[in-house]
Amino acid sequence: MAFPMLMSNLDRSQRTPTAPYTWRQYVFFVIMAGLGLVVLPFLAGVATGHWELFARNRMPSQQGTVECLHVFWEAWTQIEQQFFAPTPLDPQGMTRGAVNGMLASLNDPYTLFVEPSQHRLETDRLEGQFGGIGVSLDITDKQVVVDRVHADSPAEQAGVQVGDVLLSVYGMDLDGLSADEVVLLIRGPVGSMVQLRVRRGDQEELDLVMIRQQIEVPSLAWQLMPDGIGYIYIYRFTARTGAEFSAALRLLGPSNVRALVLDLRGNGGGLVDGAVQVLGHLIGHGIAYRELSKEGETRYAIPFEADAIDWPLAVLVDGASASAAEIVASALQDYGRGILFGEPTSGKGSMQGIFLLSDGSSLHVTTARWLSPHGHPIQGVGVQPDIVISAVENKADADLVLQRAIDHLHHQAEAHVTAYIM
Amino acid sequence: MSNWQKWLTITLLAGIIGCTAFAMGFGMGRHIFPSSPSAVVRVQQEQQEQFQVFWEAWRVIQDEFYTDKPLDQEAMMHGAIRGMVASLGDQHTVFLLPTQAGLFREDLQGQFGGIGVTVSRTEDGLLRVMKPIAGSPADKAGLQSGDLILEVDGKPVQQMDLLQAISLIRGPEGTEVRLLIRRAVDGQGSDLLLRRAAIDVPTTESRMLDDRIAYLAVYECNARAPGEVRDQLRQLLAQQPQALVLDLRGNPGGYLYVATEIASEFISNGLILYERGKDGQEIRHEARPGGVATDLPLAVLVDKGSASAAEIIAGAIQDNERGVLVGEPTYGKGSVQTTERLSDGSALQITIRRWYTPAGRQIQDHGLTPDIEVKATGLDVATDHDPQLERAVSYLLSLQSR
């Protein structure tokens, strides 16, 4: 069969030796042109398109690829395809779980994931102010009871009373909400309205309407003690601490005060800026702390304050004084600016940045270690008081630590005056 | 048309045709063909938006996290899988690191380096010793049933999952492991140093008790169990027993097919269990014909340590009224898992179905309630006194005299 075909082919080409192309050659030419012009570019297009998509997907959200993460996606796929769940899978929960697990692998207790609602409360706390109505609530699983109504607050003006049981906020039932959720529901932008339904006594239910005001949470308290000793107790360092500290010094009255007790016991830290500003009022120059980060060592200056006080200073610390409180204590000690009384401090020598994520949650990430101005490490060591007084010695009713500090300042102040006269 | 015009036209036409073909192919390649042979890429595309937050977090850690050591991306990725799996809230869906996955496989093969003890998790996260193997390092060191393990090599067990704890206790033959334990007998703490040995997972044990009562214990439903059970039953039957005690106490389970195999030795026909998956489809497991002990009066010993496959056997015997359960309520694991290997040697154990007893009981969290409830106390264990076995025997003898 094949042989005769070949023969006839030879025959025809021999019959028209002068024609430029035979019809078979035309067919061949057209096919080749089709291949060259259509099929090959098409296939090249398919391949390029395919590769382009592949390459793009290997680079999720343009944030670079991580080779080993394909194992994570294998796991994710297996869970999606196989896991028997009583309720539908929650990809957001799984994503947050993955973030939590990834952070846990770093073995740093201070690097953690913060849910959106927690982040809002934390911001309020660090700012030291928020839009609210001025009540303290006692929140249990069963009910939300007004514990305290602050003077001149929107709540007081609207007639909220201690003991009122909160039933709903804006018609929204409080059953099943966590304490944080209840608090966040009541807080909101300054100037906005909030409607509360409360139960008073046995039967009476009242609807109360009020406008949220700026509620300021003081970060410190102060007091003028006998014999010209000023006392300032800083609970935590917030965005307001610098201004509050300055106001406290002014109100204590430079003419009345001979010496100052700075109480940092139980102060777990807060915003580093607040701590640095306090150092500005107490020292007024120099380095607040040294920071070791990925960029190397950075020295942070104490803001220059021409009228920084020079009163003799005693600083009270304990095992719960941490972080920003340790910055203040260690700087005052390094510069010989004050005598530290109490117990060794907590030893949290790391700093965290707060990074907001796109869904409103946030991360606390340890971004640096810090050292005292003279380079003493704090992490795991803490600050050693000059005069150690253990918690066992220090009976709560007597406050031996404060007493020792005051005795010391009396002595100092006398020496100071004597020196001055001479 | 001059010659060059002709050629220009042809070239332009060819160019247009070629470009169009390329564009069509490009579109085709992007949209019509599957994006990639691997499911991995497809998932990334679908989940990308929801998963944005993870990338942001990953980036923040890469850029900002301060640490003395370089970041270990593999550990971060494994942590992410562990956290993702933990968010599912199912204690039986777990991630196994490559080493743990290896141990897991060893376990089902039936031999590994260890101390020779079965453990279970207590409610407060400690490990309770269930059954030291005779002659094992644990047995020689004086570990007893009911003792609590608090720390392994100085690490508190409360901070790890059960598999992590087990993988820490196990290790190459000849190496040492330090355990901090609290004795069941007197509550005293004790620090033990044990040298690991090759442990053959004891699968079955049998003997004849007094009054021609046969006794068969199945410790684990591993791949060796069906053959061993059948052999042991044949040996026991050769001694003409009048009844049988099947001991499933402390049996943590194993393969599902092993459970149906073993149950089939006692149940001649009928349902052993059925499973239901996420699509709602039922998978029924009937008794395999040809069981060797389908008529012998039967009592089954169970306790809190009887779980999973052991509960399948006990539930099938109870629902088919083939025998009575004696002892304490069982563990209550009514789910079925599959183990999927991931490409780096790690593995996922995933809950894929629920199982139900022949009568349709779901035992998750409840466990099986014994027909005759008999509690074992720490004192019984210490004095080698077995009230559950005694009660089972007296029940079987009472059948005979009736």
PDB file of C-alpha atoms in Angstrom, chain B residues 118-334:
ATOM      1  CA  THR B 118       1.640   2.687  79.494  1.00  0.00           C
ATOM      2  CA  VAL B 119       0.517   6.167  80.508  1.00  0.00           C
ATOM      3  CA  SER B 120      -2.687   8.163  80.357  1.00  0.00           C
ATOM      4  CA  ARG B 121      -3.337  11.855  80.827  1.00  0.00           C
ATOM      5  CA  THR B 122      -4.939  13.002  84.073  1.00  0.00           C
ATOM      6  CA  GLU B 123      -7.374  15.909  84.206  1.00  0.00           C
ATOM      7  CA  ASP B 124      -4.715  18.229  85.618  1.00  0.00           C
ATOM      8  CA  GLY B 125      -2.323  17.391  82.813  1.00  0.00           C
ATOM      9  CA  LEU B 126      -0.050  14.856  84.539  1.00  0.00           C
ATOM     10  CA  LEU B 127       0.746  11.366  83.279  1.00  0.00           C
ATOM     11  CA  ARG B 128      -0.733   8.425  85.121  1.00  0.00           C
ATOM     12  CA  VAL B 129       1.164   5.156  84.916  1.00  0.00           C
ATOM     13  CA  MET B 130      -1.234   2.475  83.755  1.00  0.00           C
ATOM     14  CA  LYS B 131       0.753  -0.693  83.509  1.00  0.00           C
ATOM     15  CA  PRO B 132       4.506  -1.233  83.842  1.00  0.00           C
ATOM     16  CA  ILE B 133       5.672  -4.170  81.708  1.00  0.00           C
ATOM     17  CA  ALA B 134       7.177  -6.967  83.793  1.00  0.00           C
ATOM     18  CA  GLY B 135      10.980  -6.829  83.666  1.00  0.00           C
ATOM     19  CA  SER B 136      11.037  -3.452  81.949  1.00  0.00           C
ATOM     20  CA  PRO B 137      13.168  -0.530  83.207  1.00  0.00           C
ATOM     21  CA  ALA B 138      10.018   1.000  84.720  1.00  0.00           C
ATOM     22  CA  ASP B 139       9.199  -2.217  86.544  1.00  0.00           C
ATOM     23  CA  LYS B 140      12.770  -2.589  87.844  1.00  0.00           C
ATOM     24  CA  ALA B 141      12.720   1.015  89.088  1.00  0.00           C
ATOM     25  CA  GLY B 142       9.574   0.254  91.057  1.00  0.00           C
ATOM     26  CA  LEU B 143       7.032   2.264  89.060  1.00  0.00           C
ATOM     27  CA  GLN B 144       3.515   1.068  89.772  1.00  0.00           C
ATOM     28  CA  SER B 145       0.063   1.526  88.308  1.00  0.00           C
ATOM     29  CA  GLY B 146      -1.445   4.807  89.460  1.00  0.00           C
ATOM     30  CA  ASP B 147       1.887   6.556  90.022  1.00  0.00           C
ATOM     31  CA  LEU B 148       1.906  10.047  88.523  1.00  0.00           C
ATOM     32  CA  ILE B 149       4.725  11.378  86.331  1.00  0.00           C
ATOM     33  CA  LEU B 150       5.275  15.099  86.964  1.00  0.00           C
ATOM     34  CA  GLU B 151       8.476  15.842  85.061  1.00  0.00           C
ATOM     35  CA  VAL B 152      10.569  14.234  82.345  1.00  0.00           C
ATOM     36  CA  ASP B 153      14.226  15.273  82.278  1.00  0.00           C
ATOM     37  CA  GLY B 154      13.303  18.296  84.379  1.00  0.00           C
ATOM     38  CA  LYS B 155      10.511  19.448  82.067  1.00  0.00           C
ATOM     39  CA  PRO B 156       6.994  19.612  83.541  1.00  0.00           C
ATOM     40  CA  VAL B 157       4.618  17.367  81.602  1.00  0.00           C
ATOM     41  CA  GLN B 158       1.738  19.775  82.156  1.00  0.00           C
ATOM     42  CA  GLN B 159       3.280  22.090  79.582  1.00  0.00           C
ATOM     43  CA  MET B 160       3.347  19.522  76.780  1.00  0.00           C
ATOM     44  CA  ASP B 161       0.847  17.469  74.906  1.00  0.00           C
ATOM     45  CA  LEU B 162       0.697  13.749  75.542  1.00  0.00           C
ATOM     46  CA  LEU B 163       2.689  12.801  72.449  1.00  0.00           C
ATOM     47  CA  GLN B 164       5.466  15.253  73.270  1.00  0.00           C
ATOM     48  CA  ALA B 165       5.696  13.775  76.738  1.00  0.00           C
ATOM     49  CA  ILE B 166       5.829  10.236  75.395  1.00  0.00           C
ATOM     50  CA  SER B 167       8.448  11.139  72.806  1.00  0.00           C
ATOM     51  CA  LEU B 168      10.556  12.631  75.600  1.00  0.00           C
ATOM     52  CA  ILE B 169      10.271   9.487  77.710  1.00  0.00           C
ATOM     53  CA  ARG B 170      11.194   7.307  74.752  1.00  0.00           C
ATOM     54  CA  GLY B 171      14.575   7.406  73.139  1.00  0.00           C
ATOM     55  CA  PRO B 172      17.382   5.219  71.860  1.00  0.00           C
ATOM     56  CA  GLU B 173      18.014   1.999  73.752  1.00  0.00           C
ATOM     57  CA  GLY B 174      20.711   2.397  76.421  1.00  0.00           C
ATOM     58  CA  THR B 175      20.222   6.137  77.027  1.00  0.00           C
ATOM     59  CA  GLU B 176      18.915   7.507  80.307  1.00  0.00           C
ATOM     60  CA  VAL B 177      15.792   9.420  81.257  1.00  0.00           C
ATOM     61  CA  ARG B 178      15.013  11.119  84.567  1.00  0.00           C
ATOM     62  CA  LEU B 179      11.454  11.081  85.885  1.00  0.00           C
ATOM     63  CA  LEU B 180       9.963  12.993  88.783  1.00  0.00           C
ATOM     64  CA  ILE B 181       7.027  10.958  90.044  1.00  0.00           C
ATOM     65  CA  ARG B 182       4.439  10.977  92.803  1.00  0.00           C
ATOM     66  CA  ARG B 183       3.680   7.556  94.239  1.00  0.00           C
ATOM     67  CA  ALA B 184       0.063   6.424  94.230  1.00  0.00           C
ATOM     68  CA  VAL B 185       0.496   4.500  97.486  1.00  0.00           C
ATOM     69  CA  ASP B 186       1.715   7.240  99.814  1.00  0.00           C
ATOM     70  CA  GLY B 187       1.711  10.430  97.689  1.00  0.00           C
ATOM     71  CA  GLN B 188       5.491  10.742  98.128  1.00  0.00           C
ATOM     72  CA  GLY B 189       7.568  12.420  95.454  1.00  0.00           C
ATOM     73  CA  SER B 190      10.472  10.500  94.002  1.00  0.00           C
ATOM     74  CA  ASP B 191      13.213  11.125  91.456  1.00  0.00           C
ATOM     75  CA  LEU B 192      14.039   8.124  89.251  1.00  0.00           C
ATOM     76  CA  LEU B 193      16.833   7.610  86.742  1.00  0.00           C
ATOM     77  CA  LEU B 194      15.952   4.907  84.208  1.00  0.00           C
ATOM     78  CA  ARG B 195      18.000   3.368  81.410  1.00  0.00           C
ATOM     79  CA  ARG B 196      15.887   2.883  78.305  1.00  0.00           C
ATOM     80  CA  ALA B 197      15.620  -0.607  76.834  1.00  0.00           C
ATOM     81  CA  ALA B 198      14.111  -2.194  73.726  1.00  0.00           C
ATOM     82  CA  ILE B 199      10.439  -2.519  74.476  1.00  0.00           C
ATOM     83  CA  ASP B 200       8.258  -5.031  72.692  1.00  0.00           C
ATOM     84  CA  VAL B 201       4.798  -3.604  72.890  1.00  0.00           C
ATOM     85  CA  PRO B 202       3.046  -6.335  74.865  1.00  0.00           C
ATOM     86  CA  THR B 203      -0.081  -6.957  72.900  1.00  0.00           C
ATOM     87  CA  THR B 204      -1.838  -9.890  74.562  1.00  0.00           C
ATOM     88  CA  GLU B 205      -1.520 -12.120  77.585  1.00  0.00           C
ATOM     89  CA  SER B 206      -3.577 -15.195  78.467  1.00  0.00           C
ATOM     90  CA  ARG B 207      -3.854 -17.870  81.152  1.00  0.00           C
ATOM     91  CA  MET B 208      -6.331 -20.275  82.714  1.00  0.00           C
ATOM     92  CA  LEU B 209      -7.770 -19.177  86.040  1.00  0.00           C
ATOM     93  CA  ASP B 210      -9.384 -21.468  88.601  1.00  0.00           C
ATOM     94  CA  ASP B 211     -12.725 -23.115  87.800  1.00  0.00           C
ATOM     95  CA  ARG B 212     -11.834 -23.415  84.107  1.00  0.00           C
ATOM     96  CA  ILE B 213     -12.226 -19.713  83.489  1.00  0.00           C
ATOM     97  CA  ALA B 214     -10.041 -18.484  80.642  1.00  0.00           C
ATOM     98  CA  TYR B 215      -8.415 -15.052  80.852  1.00  0.00           C
ATOM     99  CA  LEU B 216      -7.263 -12.997  77.852  1.00  0.00           C
ATOM    100  CA  ALA B 217      -5.886  -9.477  78.089  1.00  0.00           C
ATOM    101  CA  VAL B 218      -5.496  -7.281  74.990  1.00  0.00           C
ATOM    102  CA  TYR B 219      -3.213  -4.351  75.794  1.00  0.00           C
ATOM    103  CA  GLU B 220      -3.260  -2.533  72.489  1.00  0.00           C
ATOM    104  CA  CYS B 221      -5.080  -2.854  69.176  1.00  0.00           C
ATOM    105  CA  ASN B 222      -1.937  -2.760  67.053  1.00  0.00           C
ATOM    106  CA  ALA B 223      -1.325  -4.632  63.829  1.00  0.00           C
ATOM    107  CA  ARG B 224      -0.118  -7.736  65.705  1.00  0.00           C
ATOM    108  CA  ALA B 225      -3.207  -7.988  67.898  1.00  0.00           C
ATOM    109  CA  PRO B 226      -5.679  -9.878  65.636  1.00  0.00           C
ATOM    110  CA  GLY B 227      -3.256 -12.758  64.994  1.00  0.00           C
ATOM    111  CA  GLU B 228      -2.200 -12.964  68.633  1.00  0.00           C
ATOM    112  CA  VAL B 229      -5.779 -12.880  69.893  1.00  0.00           C
ATOM    113  CA  ARG B 230      -6.767 -15.709  67.586  1.00  0.00           C
ATOM    114  CA  ASP B 231      -3.733 -17.820  68.591  1.00  0.00           C
ATOM    115  CA  GLN B 232      -4.271 -17.220  72.292  1.00  0.00           C
ATOM    116  CA  LEU B 233      -7.972 -18.011  72.020  1.00  0.00           C
ATOM    117  CA  ARG B 234      -7.202 -21.301  70.256  1.00  0.00           C
ATOM    118  CA  GLN B 235      -4.758 -22.275  73.001  1.00  0.00           C
ATOM    119  CA  LEU B 236      -7.297 -21.389  75.695  1.00  0.00           C
ATOM    120  CA  LEU B 237     -10.133 -23.226  73.950  1.00  0.00           C
ATOM    121  CA  ALA B 238      -7.991 -26.343  73.799  1.00  0.00           C
ATOM    122  CA  GLN B 239      -8.186 -26.388  77.596  1.00  0.00           C
ATOM    123  CA  GLN B 240     -12.004 -26.551  77.537  1.00  0.00           C
ATOM    124  CA  PRO B 241     -12.864 -23.386  79.468  1.00  0.00           C
ATOM    125  CA  GLN B 242     -16.405 -22.863  80.688  1.00  0.00           C
ATOM    126  CA  ALA B 243     -16.204 -19.051  80.303  1.00  0.00           C
ATOM    127  CA  LEU B 244     -13.842 -16.259  79.287  1.00  0.00           C
ATOM    128  CA  VAL B 245     -12.731 -12.957  80.788  1.00  0.00           C
ATOM    129  CA  LEU B 246     -11.574 -10.463  78.156  1.00  0.00           C
ATOM    130  CA  ASP B 247      -9.480  -7.758  79.812  1.00  0.00           C
ATOM    131  CA  LEU B 248      -9.468  -4.434  77.936  1.00  0.00           C
ATOM    132  CA  ARG B 249      -8.403  -2.280  80.905  1.00  0.00           C
ATOM    133  CA  GLY B 250      -5.738   0.251  80.006  1.00  0.00           C
ATOM    134  CA  ASN B 251      -6.092  -0.575  76.313  1.00  0.00           C
ATOM    135  CA  PRO B 252      -5.727   2.823  74.624  1.00  0.00           C
ATOM    136  CA  GLY B 253      -6.949   1.566  71.239  1.00  0.00           C
ATOM    137  CA  GLY B 254      -5.191   1.399  67.907  1.00  0.00           C
ATOM    138  CA  TYR B 255      -6.462   0.498  64.471  1.00  0.00           C
ATOM    139  CA  LEU B 256     -10.170   0.422  63.791  1.00  0.00           C
ATOM    140  CA  TYR B 257      -9.904  -2.650  61.564  1.00  0.00           C
ATOM    141  CA  VAL B 258      -8.163  -4.458  64.425  1.00  0.00           C
ATOM    142  CA  ALA B 259     -11.131  -3.704  66.673  1.00  0.00           C
ATOM    143  CA  THR B 260     -13.576  -5.255  64.187  1.00  0.00           C
ATOM    144  CA  GLU B 261     -11.266  -8.254  63.734  1.00  0.00           C
ATOM    145  CA  ILE B 262     -11.054  -8.900  67.477  1.00  0.00           C
ATOM    146  CA  ALA B 263     -14.764  -8.286  68.058  1.00  0.00           C
ATOM    147  CA  SER B 264     -15.494 -10.774  65.256  1.00  0.00           C
ATOM    148  CA  GLU B 265     -13.798 -13.530  67.264  1.00  0.00           C
ATOM    149  CA  PHE B 266     -16.615 -13.205  69.808  1.00  0.00           C
ATOM    150  CA  ILE B 267     -19.591 -12.051  67.733  1.00  0.00           C
ATOM    151  CA  SER B 268     -20.780 -14.451  65.026  1.00  0.00           C
ATOM    152  CA  ASN B 269     -22.854 -12.000  63.035  1.00  0.00           C
ATOM    153  CA  GLY B 270     -24.302  -8.501  63.220  1.00  0.00           C
ATOM    154  CA  LEU B 271     -23.004  -4.972  63.419  1.00  0.00           C
ATOM    155  CA  ILE B 272     -19.746  -4.147  65.245  1.00  0.00           C
ATOM    156  CA  LEU B 273     -19.941  -0.391  64.724  1.00  0.00           C
ATOM    157  CA  TYR B 274     -20.814   2.217  62.163  1.00  0.00           C
ATOM    158  CA  GLU B 275     -19.053   5.459  61.297  1.00  0.00           C
ATOM    159  CA  ARG B 276     -20.416   8.772  60.111  1.00  0.00           C
ATOM    160  CA  GLY B 277     -18.243  11.331  58.302  1.00  0.00           C
ATOM    161  CA  LYS B 278     -18.576  14.982  57.379  1.00  0.00           C
ATOM    162  CA  ASP B 279     -20.722  14.160  54.354  1.00  0.00           C
ATOM    163  CA  GLY B 280     -23.153  12.303  56.644  1.00  0.00           C
ATOM    164  CA  GLN B 281     -22.474   9.019  54.895  1.00  0.00           C
ATOM    165  CA  GLU B 282     -22.641   5.897  57.050  1.00  0.00           C
ATOM    166  CA  ILE B 283     -19.939   3.252  56.931  1.00  0.00           C
ATOM    167  CA  ARG B 284     -21.086   0.009  58.510  1.00  0.00           C
ATOM    168  CA  HIS B 285     -18.716  -2.620  59.874  1.00  0.00           C
ATOM    169  CA  GLU B 286     -20.285  -6.066  60.190  1.00  0.00           C
ATOM    170  CA  ALA B 287     -18.834  -9.001  62.086  1.00  0.00           C
ATOM    171  CA  ARG B 288     -16.548 -11.161  59.975  1.00  0.00           C
ATOM    172  CA  PRO B 289     -17.775 -14.786  59.966  1.00  0.00           C
ATOM    173  CA  GLY B 290     -15.568 -17.492  61.434  1.00  0.00           C
ATOM    174  CA  GLY B 291     -14.966 -16.182  64.962  1.00  0.00           C
ATOM    175  CA  VAL B 292     -13.417 -18.801  67.248  1.00  0.00           C
ATOM    176  CA  ALA B 293     -15.121 -17.891  70.560  1.00  0.00           C
ATOM    177  CA  THR B 294     -18.643 -16.895  69.600  1.00  0.00           C
ATOM    178  CA  ASP B 295     -20.467 -19.095  72.142  1.00  0.00           C
ATOM    179  CA  LEU B 296     -18.317 -19.006  75.281  1.00  0.00           C
ATOM    180  CA  PRO B 297     -19.888 -17.019  78.175  1.00  0.00           C
ATOM    181  CA  LEU B 298     -18.031 -13.720  78.247  1.00  0.00           C
ATOM    182  CA  ALA B 299     -17.226 -10.899  80.669  1.00  0.00           C
ATOM    183  CA  VAL B 300     -15.209  -7.865  79.546  1.00  0.00           C
ATOM    184  CA  LEU B 301     -13.096  -5.828  81.978  1.00  0.00           C
ATOM    185  CA  VAL B 302     -12.978  -2.095  81.213  1.00  0.00           C
ATOM    186  CA  ASP B 303     -11.745   1.044  82.966  1.00  0.00           C
ATOM    187  CA  LYS B 304     -10.955   4.733  82.360  1.00  0.00           C
ATOM    188  CA  GLY B 305      -7.946   3.667  80.301  1.00  0.00           C
ATOM    189  CA  SER B 306     -10.033   1.647  77.819  1.00  0.00           C
ATOM    190  CA  ALA B 307     -10.314   3.950  74.845  1.00  0.00           C
ATOM    191  CA  SER B 308     -11.094   4.132  71.178  1.00  0.00           C
ATOM    192  CA  ALA B 309     -10.666   0.730  69.504  1.00  0.00           C
ATOM    193  CA  ALA B 310     -11.011  -0.965  72.916  1.00  0.00           C
ATOM    194  CA  GLU B 311     -14.326   0.821  73.356  1.00  0.00           C
ATOM    195  CA  ILE B 312     -15.445  -0.379  69.930  1.00  0.00           C
ATOM    196  CA  ILE B 313     -14.903  -3.995  71.020  1.00  0.00           C
ATOM    197  CA  ALA B 314     -16.585  -3.475  74.387  1.00  0.00           C
ATOM    198  CA  GLY B 315     -19.487  -1.530  72.861  1.00  0.00           C
ATOM    199  CA  ALA B 316     -20.116  -4.199  70.231  1.00  0.00           C
ATOM    200  CA  ILE B 317     -20.135  -6.947  72.883  1.00  0.00           C
ATOM    201  CA  GLN B 318     -22.453  -4.917  75.100  1.00  0.00           C
ATOM    202  CA  ASP B 319     -24.924  -3.909  72.365  1.00  0.00           C
ATOM    203  CA  ASN B 320     -25.025  -7.386  70.824  1.00  0.00           C
ATOM    204  CA  GLU B 321     -25.654  -8.733  74.350  1.00  0.00           C
ATOM    205  CA  ARG B 322     -22.753 -11.066  73.825  1.00  0.00           C
ATOM    206  CA  GLY B 323     -21.322 -10.464  77.284  1.00  0.00           C
ATOM    207  CA  VAL B 324     -21.302  -8.077  80.235  1.00  0.00           C
ATOM    208  CA  LEU B 325     -18.912  -5.198  80.917  1.00  0.00           C
ATOM    209  CA  VAL B 326     -17.339  -5.197  84.379  1.00  0.00           C
ATOM    210  CA  GLY B 327     -15.269  -2.393  85.893  1.00  0.00           C
ATOM    211  CA  GLU B 328     -15.330   1.394  85.514  1.00  0.00           C
ATOM    212  CA  PRO B 329     -16.740   3.722  82.840  1.00  0.00           C
ATOM    213  CA  THR B 330     -14.477   3.858  79.796  1.00  0.00           C
ATOM    214  CA  TYR B 331     -12.523   6.829  78.459  1.00  0.00           C
ATOM    215  CA  GLY B 332     -15.042   8.062  75.881  1.00  0.00           C
ATOM    216  CA  LYS B 333     -13.286   8.560  72.575  1.00  0.00           C
ATOM    217  CA  GLY B 334     -15.911   8.287  69.890  1.00  0.00           C
TER     218      GLY B 334
END
